[in-house]
mmCIF file of C-alpha atoms and ligand atoms in Angstrom:
data_model
loop_
_atom_site.group_PDB
_atom_site.id
_atom_site.type_symbol
_atom_site.label_atom_id
_atom_site.label_comp_id
_atom_site.label_asym_id
_atom_site.label_seq_id
_atom_site.Cartn_x
_atom_site.Cartn_y
_atom_site.Cartn_z
ATOM 1 C CA MET M 1 99.215 130.507 67.548
ATOM 2 C CA HIS M 2 98.815 127.207 65.726
ATOM 3 C CA ALA M 3 96.699 127.548 62.649
ATOM 4 C CA ALA M 4 93.032 126.728 62.741
ATOM 5 C CA GLY M 5 91.973 124.208 60.131
ATOM 6 C CA PRO M 6 92.776 120.555 59.616
ATOM 7 C CA VAL M 7 95.392 118.879 61.759
ATOM 8 C CA THR M 8 96.726 115.343 62.018
ATOM 9 C CA LEU M 9 96.519 113.752 65.468
ATOM 10 C CA SER M 10 98.263 110.521 66.471
ATOM 11 C CA LEU M 11 97.100 108.625 69.514
ATOM 12 C CA VAL M 12 99.832 106.395 70.937
ATOM 13 C CA ILE M 13 98.273 103.499 72.813
ATOM 14 C CA PRO M 14 100.503 100.970 74.591
ATOM 15 C CA VAL M 15 98.679 97.706 75.155
ATOM 16 C CA PHE M 16 99.750 94.758 77.274
ATOM 17 C CA ASN M 17 97.200 91.959 77.636
ATOM 18 C CA GLU M 18 94.244 94.264 77.039
ATOM 19 C CA GLU M 19 91.851 92.078 75.022
ATOM 20 C CA ASP M 20 89.005 93.127 77.334
ATOM 21 C CA SER M 21 89.583 96.869 77.036
ATOM 22 C CA LEU M 22 90.141 97.218 73.288
ATOM 23 C CA ASP M 23 86.569 97.177 71.991
ATOM 24 C CA GLY M 24 85.289 99.685 74.524
ATOM 25 C CA PHE M 25 88.200 101.991 73.793
ATOM 26 C CA LEU M 26 87.610 101.991 70.041
ATOM 27 C CA VAL M 27 83.878 102.608 70.493
ATOM 28 C CA ARG M 28 84.582 105.650 72.689
ATOM 29 C CA ILE M 29 87.179 106.983 70.246
ATOM 30 C CA GLY M 30 84.614 106.570 67.473
ATOM 31 C CA GLN M 31 82.019 108.549 69.435
ATOM 32 C CA VAL M 32 84.370 111.346 70.437
ATOM 33 C CA PHE M 33 85.907 111.955 67.026
ATOM 34 C CA ALA M 34 82.854 111.241 64.846
ATOM 35 C CA ARG M 35 82.041 114.901 64.314
ATOM 36 C CA GLU M 36 85.603 116.277 64.385
ATOM 37 C CA ALA M 37 86.090 116.924 60.683
ATOM 38 C CA GLN M 38 89.182 119.035 61.340
ATOM 39 C CA ILE M 39 91.117 116.250 63.022
ATOM 40 C CA GLY M 40 92.774 113.559 60.913
ATOM 41 C CA LEU M 41 93.170 110.677 63.342
ATOM 42 C CA GLU M 42 95.868 108.019 63.432
ATOM 43 C CA LEU M 43 95.772 105.260 66.071
ATOM 44 C CA VAL M 44 99.209 103.845 66.815
ATOM 45 C CA PHE M 45 98.785 100.746 68.973
ATOM 46 C CA VAL M 46 101.953 99.353 70.494
ATOM 47 C CA ASN M 47 101.524 95.718 71.405
ATOM 48 C CA ASP M 48 103.907 95.351 74.326
ATOM 49 C CA GLY M 49 104.350 91.586 74.207
ATOM 50 C CA SER M 50 100.762 90.634 75.038
ATOM 51 C CA THR M 51 100.239 86.935 75.608
ATOM 52 C CA ASP M 52 96.463 87.028 75.138
ATOM 53 C CA ALA M 53 94.387 87.753 72.032
ATOM 54 C CA THR M 54 95.218 91.486 71.971
ATOM 55 C CA LEU M 55 97.147 91.372 68.690
ATOM 56 C CA ASP M 56 94.530 89.227 66.927
ATOM 57 C CA ARG M 57 91.804 91.624 67.942
ATOM 58 C CA LEU M 58 93.825 94.618 66.829
ATOM 59 C CA LEU M 59 94.422 93.038 63.443
ATOM 60 C CA ARG M 60 90.735 92.285 63.101
ATOM 61 C CA HIS M 61 89.815 95.881 63.923
ATOM 62 C CA GLN M 62 92.420 97.108 61.470
ATOM 63 C CA MET M 63 90.686 95.340 58.599
ATOM 64 C CA ASP M 64 87.804 97.796 58.705
ATOM 65 C CA ASP M 65 89.533 100.788 60.266
ATOM 66 C CA PRO M 66 92.350 102.245 58.137
ATOM 67 C CA ARG M 67 93.316 104.637 60.921
ATOM 68 C CA ILE M 68 94.855 101.810 62.930
ATOM 69 C CA ARG M 69 98.586 101.102 62.802
ATOM 70 C CA ILE M 70 100.101 98.402 64.975
ATOM 71 C CA VAL M 71 103.663 98.198 66.246
ATOM 72 C CA ASP M 72 104.256 94.679 67.493
ATOM 73 C CA LEU M 73 107.162 94.509 69.958
ATOM 74 C CA SER M 74 109.171 91.310 70.253
ATOM 75 C CA ARG M 75 108.364 90.927 73.963
ATOM 76 C CA ASN M 76 107.105 92.922 76.965
ATOM 77 C CA PHE M 77 109.430 95.899 77.315
ATOM 78 C CA GLY M 78 107.275 97.895 79.747
ATOM 79 C CA LYS M 79 105.063 100.896 79.229
ATOM 80 C CA GLU M 80 107.917 103.393 79.003
ATOM 81 C CA ALA M 81 109.592 101.545 76.146
ATOM 82 C CA ALA M 82 106.255 100.950 74.424
ATOM 83 C CA LEU M 83 105.566 104.669 74.519
ATOM 84 C CA SER M 84 108.949 105.373 72.956
ATOM 85 C CA ALA M 85 108.163 102.914 70.183
ATOM 86 C CA GLY M 86 104.828 104.611 69.579
ATOM 87 C CA LEU M 87 106.294 108.109 69.525
ATOM 88 C CA GLN M 88 108.843 106.968 66.990
ATOM 89 C CA THR M 89 106.157 105.553 64.730
ATOM 90 C CA ALA M 90 103.551 108.298 65.064
ATOM 91 C CA THR M 91 103.402 110.749 62.164
ATOM 92 C CA GLY M 92 100.823 113.289 63.373
ATOM 93 C CA ARG M 93 101.403 117.008 63.806
ATOM 94 C CA ILE M 94 100.221 116.468 67.349
ATOM 95 C CA VAL M 95 100.635 113.306 69.421
ATOM 96 C CA VAL M 96 98.757 112.124 72.513
ATOM 97 C CA PRO M 97 99.821 109.033 74.513
ATOM 98 C CA ILE M 98 96.713 107.477 76.045
ATOM 99 C CA ASP M 99 95.915 104.378 78.107
ATOM 100 C CA VAL M 100 93.592 101.860 76.556
ATOM 101 C CA ASP M 101 91.626 101.298 79.787
ATOM 102 C CA LEU M 102 89.711 104.607 79.386
ATOM 103 C CA GLN M 103 91.302 106.052 82.515
ATOM 104 C CA ASP M 104 92.401 108.874 80.241
ATOM 105 C CA PRO M 105 89.020 110.103 78.931
ATOM 106 C CA PRO M 106 89.235 110.691 75.148
ATOM 107 C CA GLU M 107 86.890 113.717 75.391
ATOM 108 C CA VAL M 108 89.691 115.597 77.139
ATOM 109 C CA ILE M 109 91.762 115.405 73.954
ATOM 110 C CA LEU M 110 89.421 117.887 72.269
ATOM 111 C CA GLN M 111 90.099 120.428 75.033
ATOM 112 C CA MET M 112 93.803 119.761 74.649
ATOM 113 C CA VAL M 113 93.639 120.413 70.927
ATOM 114 C CA ALA M 114 91.854 123.703 71.638
ATOM 115 C CA ARG M 115 94.696 124.782 73.943
ATOM 116 C CA TRP M 116 97.238 123.680 71.334
ATOM 117 C CA ARG M 117 95.504 125.909 68.800
ATOM 118 C CA GLU M 118 96.114 128.794 71.199
ATOM 119 C CA GLY M 119 99.830 128.216 70.706
ATOM 120 C CA TYR M 120 100.866 125.791 73.446
ATOM 121 C CA GLU M 121 103.256 123.016 72.475
ATOM 122 C CA MET M 122 102.513 120.701 75.395
ATOM 123 C CA VAL M 123 99.150 120.345 77.117
ATOM 124 C CA LEU M 124 99.193 118.185 80.252
ATOM 125 C CA GLY M 125 96.223 116.187 81.415
ATOM 126 C CA HIS M 126 95.949 117.155 85.072
ATOM 127 C CA ARG M 127 93.842 114.949 87.365
ATOM 128 C CA ILE M 128 91.837 116.967 89.802
ATOM 129 C CA SER M 129 91.469 114.110 92.238
ATOM 130 C CA ARG M 130 93.067 110.793 92.968
ATOM 131 C CA ARG M 131 90.133 109.484 94.943
ATOM 132 C CA ASN M 132 89.923 106.391 92.763
ATOM 133 C CA ASP M 133 93.441 105.407 93.813
ATOM 134 C CA SER M 134 94.048 103.460 96.999
ATOM 135 C CA TRP M 135 95.264 105.312 100.086
ATOM 136 C CA ALA M 136 98.655 103.635 99.803
ATOM 137 C CA LYS M 137 99.064 104.704 96.178
ATOM 138 C CA GLN M 138 98.063 108.278 96.986
ATOM 139 C CA THR M 139 100.450 108.669 99.911
ATOM 140 C CA SER M 140 103.358 106.985 98.180
ATOM 141 C CA ALA M 141 102.786 109.138 95.097
ATOM 142 C CA ASN M 142 102.760 112.216 97.324
ATOM 143 C CA TRP M 143 106.031 111.301 98.977
ATOM 144 C CA PHE M 144 107.615 110.474 95.669
ATOM 145 C CA TYR M 145 106.767 113.868 94.168
ATOM 146 C CA ARG M 146 107.883 115.718 97.290
ATOM 147 C CA LEU M 147 111.260 113.959 97.309
ATOM 148 C CA HIS M 148 111.765 114.019 93.567
ATOM 149 C CA ASN M 149 110.975 117.701 93.207
ATOM 150 C CA ARG M 150 113.292 118.584 96.045
ATOM 151 C CA ILE M 151 116.326 116.971 94.489
ATOM 152 C CA ALA M 152 115.742 116.766 90.727
ATOM 153 C CA GLU M 153 116.969 119.428 88.356
ATOM 154 C CA GLN M 154 113.536 119.806 86.761
ATOM 155 C CA PRO M 155 110.421 119.442 88.944
ATOM 156 C CA LEU M 156 107.692 116.998 87.899
ATOM 157 C CA PRO M 157 104.202 118.493 87.783
ATOM 158 C CA GLU M 158 102.022 116.664 90.327
ATOM 159 C CA ASN M 159 98.968 114.625 89.387
ATOM 160 C CA VAL M 160 100.035 114.491 85.784
ATOM 161 C CA GLY M 161 100.655 111.219 83.973
ATOM 162 C CA ASP M 162 101.647 110.284 80.465
ATOM 163 C CA PHE M 163 98.300 111.536 79.143
ATOM 164 C CA ARG M 164 99.153 114.814 77.404
ATOM 165 C CA LEU M 165 99.189 116.498 74.036
ATOM 166 C CA MET M 166 102.530 117.125 72.384
ATOM 167 C CA ASP M 167 103.318 119.177 69.348
ATOM 168 C CA ARG M 168 105.560 117.617 66.713
ATOM 169 C CA CYS M 169 108.494 119.731 67.934
ATOM 170 C CA VAL M 170 108.214 118.186 71.417
ATOM 171 C CA VAL M 171 108.052 114.652 70.024
ATOM 172 C CA ASP M 172 111.090 115.255 67.835
ATOM 173 C CA ALA M 173 112.959 116.623 70.844
ATOM 174 C CA LEU M 174 112.062 113.546 72.891
ATOM 175 C CA LEU M 175 113.277 111.276 70.141
ATOM 176 C CA THR M 176 116.734 112.844 70.250
ATOM 177 C CA LEU M 177 117.237 111.805 73.895
ATOM 178 C CA PRO M 178 119.613 108.853 73.769
ATOM 179 C CA GLU M 179 119.113 107.135 77.130
ATOM 180 C CA SER M 180 117.912 103.573 77.144
ATOM 181 C CA ARG M 181 116.323 103.637 80.624
ATOM 182 C CA ARG M 182 113.413 105.878 79.894
ATOM 183 C CA PHE M 183 111.417 107.465 82.699
ATOM 184 C CA MET M 184 108.951 109.165 80.395
ATOM 185 C CA LYS M 185 107.334 111.499 82.912
ATOM 186 C CA GLY M 186 110.737 112.903 83.736
ATOM 187 C CA LEU M 187 111.809 113.193 80.116
ATOM 188 C CA PHE M 188 108.536 114.926 79.251
ATOM 189 C CA ALA M 189 109.222 117.526 81.942
ATOM 190 C CA TRP M 190 112.893 117.802 81.113
ATOM 191 C CA VAL M 191 112.402 118.860 77.471
ATOM 192 C CA GLY M 192 110.448 121.964 78.466
ATOM 193 C CA PHE M 193 108.490 123.866 75.758
ATOM 194 C CA ARG M 194 105.446 126.109 76.177
ATOM 195 C CA THR M 195 103.269 124.108 78.540
ATOM 196 C CA THR M 196 99.770 124.373 79.965
ATOM 197 C CA HIS M 197 97.267 121.893 81.338
ATOM 198 C CA VAL M 198 93.624 120.881 81.269
ATOM 199 C CA ASP M 199 91.882 119.363 84.303
ATOM 200 C CA TYR M 200 90.026 116.093 84.248
ATOM 201 C CA GLU M 201 88.565 113.557 86.618
ATOM 202 C CA ARG M 202 90.359 110.208 86.372
ATOM 203 C CA PRO M 203 87.827 107.399 86.326
ATOM 204 C CA GLU M 204 88.445 103.800 87.358
ATOM 205 C CA ARG M 205 89.745 101.240 84.927
ATOM 206 C CA ALA M 206 86.955 100.233 82.487
ATOM 207 C CA ALA M 207 87.964 96.560 82.144
ATOM 208 C CA GLY M 208 90.850 94.227 82.947
ATOM 209 C CA LYS M 209 93.235 95.032 85.795
ATOM 210 C CA SER M 210 96.168 97.334 86.528
ATOM 211 C CA LYS M 211 99.629 96.165 85.509
ATOM 212 C CA PHE M 212 101.369 98.189 88.188
ATOM 213 C CA ASN M 213 101.633 96.622 91.642
ATOM 214 C CA GLY M 214 103.529 97.979 94.663
ATOM 215 C CA TRP M 215 106.936 96.547 93.806
ATOM 216 C CA ARG M 216 106.760 97.782 90.230
ATOM 217 C CA LEU M 217 105.797 101.253 91.431
ATOM 218 C CA TRP M 218 108.675 101.281 93.918
ATOM 219 C CA ASN M 219 111.129 100.461 91.138
ATOM 220 C CA PHE M 220 109.467 103.043 88.955
ATOM 221 C CA ALA M 221 110.036 105.680 91.646
ATOM 222 C CA LEU M 222 113.693 104.633 92.021
ATOM 223 C CA GLU M 223 114.081 104.919 88.278
ATOM 224 C CA GLY M 224 112.636 108.423 88.348
ATOM 225 C CA ILE M 225 114.884 109.664 91.096
ATOM 226 C CA THR M 226 118.101 108.098 89.870
ATOM 227 C CA SER M 227 117.412 109.256 86.301
ATOM 228 C CA PHE M 228 117.141 112.897 87.209
ATOM 229 C CA SER M 229 119.206 113.482 90.310
ATOM 230 C CA THR M 230 122.613 112.568 91.703
ATOM 231 C CA GLU M 231 121.749 113.901 95.169
ATOM 232 C CA PRO M 232 121.411 110.400 96.662
ATOM 233 C CA LEU M 233 125.054 109.794 95.717
ATOM 234 C CA ARG M 234 126.331 113.054 97.129
ATOM 235 C CA ILE M 235 124.448 112.917 100.404
ATOM 236 C CA TRP M 236 126.872 110.275 101.745
ATOM 237 C CA THR M 237 129.716 112.754 101.909
ATOM 238 C CA TYR M 238 127.725 114.927 104.277
ATOM 239 C CA LEU M 239 126.244 112.068 106.223
ATOM 240 C CA GLY M 240 129.741 110.649 106.658
ATOM 241 C CA ALA M 241 131.046 114.028 107.790
ATOM 242 C CA ALA M 242 128.210 114.419 110.291
ATOM 243 C CA VAL M 243 128.738 110.944 111.747
ATOM 244 C CA SER M 244 132.506 111.506 112.002
ATOM 245 C CA LEU M 245 131.930 114.758 113.819
ATOM 246 C CA VAL M 246 129.624 113.105 116.320
ATOM 247 C CA SER M 247 132.010 110.217 116.917
ATOM 248 C CA PHE M 248 134.859 112.680 117.392
ATOM 249 C CA GLY M 249 132.815 114.353 120.101
ATOM 250 C CA ILE M 250 132.096 111.017 121.744
ATOM 251 C CA ALA M 251 135.786 110.062 121.543
ATOM 252 C CA MET M 252 136.825 113.290 123.278
ATOM 253 C CA PHE M 253 134.265 112.653 125.978
ATOM 254 C CA ILE M 254 135.429 109.090 126.593
ATOM 255 C CA VAL M 255 139.115 109.988 126.629
ATOM 256 C CA THR M 256 138.562 112.847 129.052
ATOM 257 C CA ARG M 257 136.418 110.694 131.283
ATOM 258 C CA THR M 258 138.990 107.901 131.285
ATOM 259 C CA LEU M 259 141.770 110.374 132.180
ATOM 260 C CA ILE M 260 139.778 111.690 135.113
ATOM 261 C CA TYR M 261 138.010 108.586 136.441
ATOM 262 C CA GLY M 262 140.260 105.811 135.128
ATOM 263 C CA VAL M 263 139.242 102.801 133.034
ATOM 264 C CA ASP M 264 135.913 101.121 133.598
ATOM 265 C CA LEU M 265 134.967 98.174 131.422
ATOM 266 C CA PRO M 266 131.196 98.445 130.765
ATOM 267 C CA GLY M 267 130.424 99.877 127.342
ATOM 268 C CA TYR M 268 129.309 96.824 125.454
ATOM 269 C CA ALA M 269 125.914 98.335 124.616
ATOM 270 C CA SER M 270 127.236 101.597 123.218
ATOM 271 C CA LEU M 271 129.894 99.697 121.281
ATOM 272 C CA MET M 272 127.346 97.407 119.659
ATOM 273 C CA VAL M 273 125.066 100.302 118.818
ATOM 274 C CA ALA M 274 127.884 102.216 117.155
ATOM 275 C CA VAL M 275 129.122 99.192 115.206
ATOM 276 C CA THR M 276 125.723 98.136 113.888
ATOM 277 C CA PHE M 277 124.639 101.690 113.142
ATOM 278 C CA LEU M 278 127.750 102.428 111.126
ATOM 279 C CA GLY M 279 127.603 99.029 109.413
ATOM 280 C CA GLY M 280 124.042 99.686 108.324
ATOM 281 C CA LEU M 281 124.871 103.165 107.137
ATOM 282 C CA GLN M 282 127.768 101.899 105.050
ATOM 283 C CA LEU M 283 125.654 99.171 103.477
ATOM 284 C CA ILE M 284 122.970 101.678 102.492
ATOM 285 C CA GLY M 285 125.657 103.879 100.974
ATOM 286 C CA ILE M 286 127.021 100.978 98.972
ATOM 287 C CA GLY M 287 123.479 100.116 97.889
ATOM 288 C CA VAL M 288 122.915 103.610 96.538
ATOM 289 C CA LEU M 289 126.233 103.445 94.700
ATOM 290 C CA GLY M 290 125.054 100.134 93.280
ATOM 291 C CA GLU M 291 121.823 101.641 91.979
ATOM 292 C CA TYR M 292 123.716 104.215 90.001
ATOM 293 C CA LEU M 293 126.534 101.936 88.924
ATOM 294 C CA GLY M 294 124.005 99.391 87.668
ATOM 295 C CA ARG M 295 122.234 102.025 85.618
ATOM 296 C CA THR M 296 125.488 103.338 84.220
ATOM 297 C CA TYR M 297 126.389 99.779 83.259
ATOM 298 C CA ILE M 298 123.092 99.197 81.442
ATOM 299 C CA GLU M 299 123.351 102.582 79.750
ATOM 300 C CA ALA M 300 126.919 101.845 78.638
ATOM 301 C CA LYS M 301 125.770 98.807 76.680
ATOM 302 C CA HIS M 302 123.758 101.012 74.323
ATOM 303 C CA ARG M 303 121.113 98.392 73.836
ATOM 304 C CA PRO M 304 118.017 99.512 71.951
ATOM 305 C CA VAL M 305 115.046 100.547 74.097
ATOM 306 C CA PHE M 306 112.719 98.069 72.374
ATOM 307 C CA LEU M 307 112.695 95.616 69.468
ATOM 308 C CA VAL M 308 109.968 95.575 66.854
ATOM 309 C CA ARG M 309 108.762 92.282 65.441
ATOM 310 C CA ARG M 310 106.650 93.899 62.805
ATOM 311 C CA ILE M 311 104.708 97.052 62.014
ATOM 312 C CA TYR M 312 101.273 96.358 60.581
ATOM 313 C CA GLU M 313 100.094 99.120 58.262
ATOM 314 C CA PRO M 314 96.379 99.300 57.370
ATOM 315 C CA LYS M 315 96.664 97.767 53.912
ATOM 316 C CA ASP M 316 99.271 95.074 54.660
HETATM 317 N N1 UDP Y 401 101.089 98.783 79.642
HETATM 318 C C1 UDP Y 401 102.054 98.408 78.716
HETATM 319 N N2 UDP Y 401 103.102 97.617 79.131
HETATM 320 C C2 UDP Y 401 103.248 97.230 80.427
HETATM 321 C C3 UDP Y 401 102.272 97.651 81.362
HETATM 322 C C4 UDP Y 401 101.211 98.439 80.948
HETATM 323 O O1 UDP Y 401 101.965 98.733 77.537
HETATM 324 O O2 UDP Y 401 104.206 96.527 80.724
HETATM 325 C C5 UDP Y 401 99.939 99.627 79.198
HETATM 326 C C6 UDP Y 401 98.562 99.082 79.541
HETATM 327 O O3 UDP Y 401 98.130 98.157 78.572
HETATM 328 C C7 UDP Y 401 97.709 100.331 79.588
HETATM 329 C C8 UDP Y 401 98.680 101.375 80.095
HETATM 330 O O4 UDP Y 401 100.002 100.863 79.859
HETATM 331 O O5 UDP Y 401 97.245 100.722 78.309
HETATM 332 C C9 UDP Y 401 98.475 101.698 81.563
HETATM 333 O O6 UDP Y 401 98.545 100.528 82.336
HETATM 334 P P1 UDP Y 401 97.672 100.311 83.637
HETATM 335 O O7 UDP Y 401 96.264 100.755 83.401
HETATM 336 O O8 UDP Y 401 97.862 98.888 84.070
HETATM 337 O O9 UDP Y 401 98.377 101.289 84.664
HETATM 338 P P2 UDP Y 401 97.664 102.173 85.816
HETATM 339 O O10 UDP Y 401 96.561 102.950 85.149
HETATM 340 O O11 UDP Y 401 97.159 101.209 86.815
HETATM 341 O O12 UDP Y 401 98.774 103.043 86.322
HETATM 342 MG MG1 MG Y 402 95.059 102.211 84.044
#
């Protein structure tokens, strides 16, 4: 049971070229938290290398809103890195990462806080439908979760994004994870803690447009799977064994047939099929090795996850 009474809440908001979404977001936050006297709010905006007027607008808002803190990254590091930067900067007893485009409805946070008061350390925002996503995004997401949860050590809850409430103990645990390639959804699930969820309907983006296209999502999925499973590496042993077994069978067949019926030359088709099939299989295997080797290489450099140009505090 987390005590009733006042609590500090940090919202972590990554923003990348979001000049059109900012005003609407702050208005909604104002409405939702206006009567919440028990919640001391802190808004940690992480400017993820925006090239539009996002930072200027944030600074202007900060002049008359002392709850706003701004972490200005040196370039675009991606949402995962921006979230890490925000978590590191946030000081609240509870922390909620939230998108600025109002796809994560701020009202839901109040329900999350209520669950937290019951004693939960992590409260997931669970979307009850994905009907605002395209068919392609829905199916690919489905396949990704099915595959990931089959082979990863810790299953990812479905239809759950970064929008969630975390107790300070969860945030501190996350901050101890040293990897530089950060697949946040996976890390969130990996740390564990007493978890529950609240349901919500995910609306469409309020303004601006999505930063995640098909190719980016594909890479995101690869990142997720390679970060939390080594199954794709190990499968080649078994695939290789299976193929060898089959070719051994075929070899026995051909030898026996040749011994009985003598040599006949045709066989070009089967030869080509075998050669190209095996060639393709080997290339895929090498590709998978490459995925992991590349990640190991990046990880071995120990580069920081993000670089901060400056942190703007309210009275700076
Ligand atoms: N975002 C970010 N850096 C990026 C891409 C996105 O900080 O490189 C932020 C973006 O400003 C928004 C949130 O991440 O606040 C979610 O992005 P978006 O709405 O484009 O993703 P979608 O909802 O389509 O998955
Ligand atoms: Mg969005």
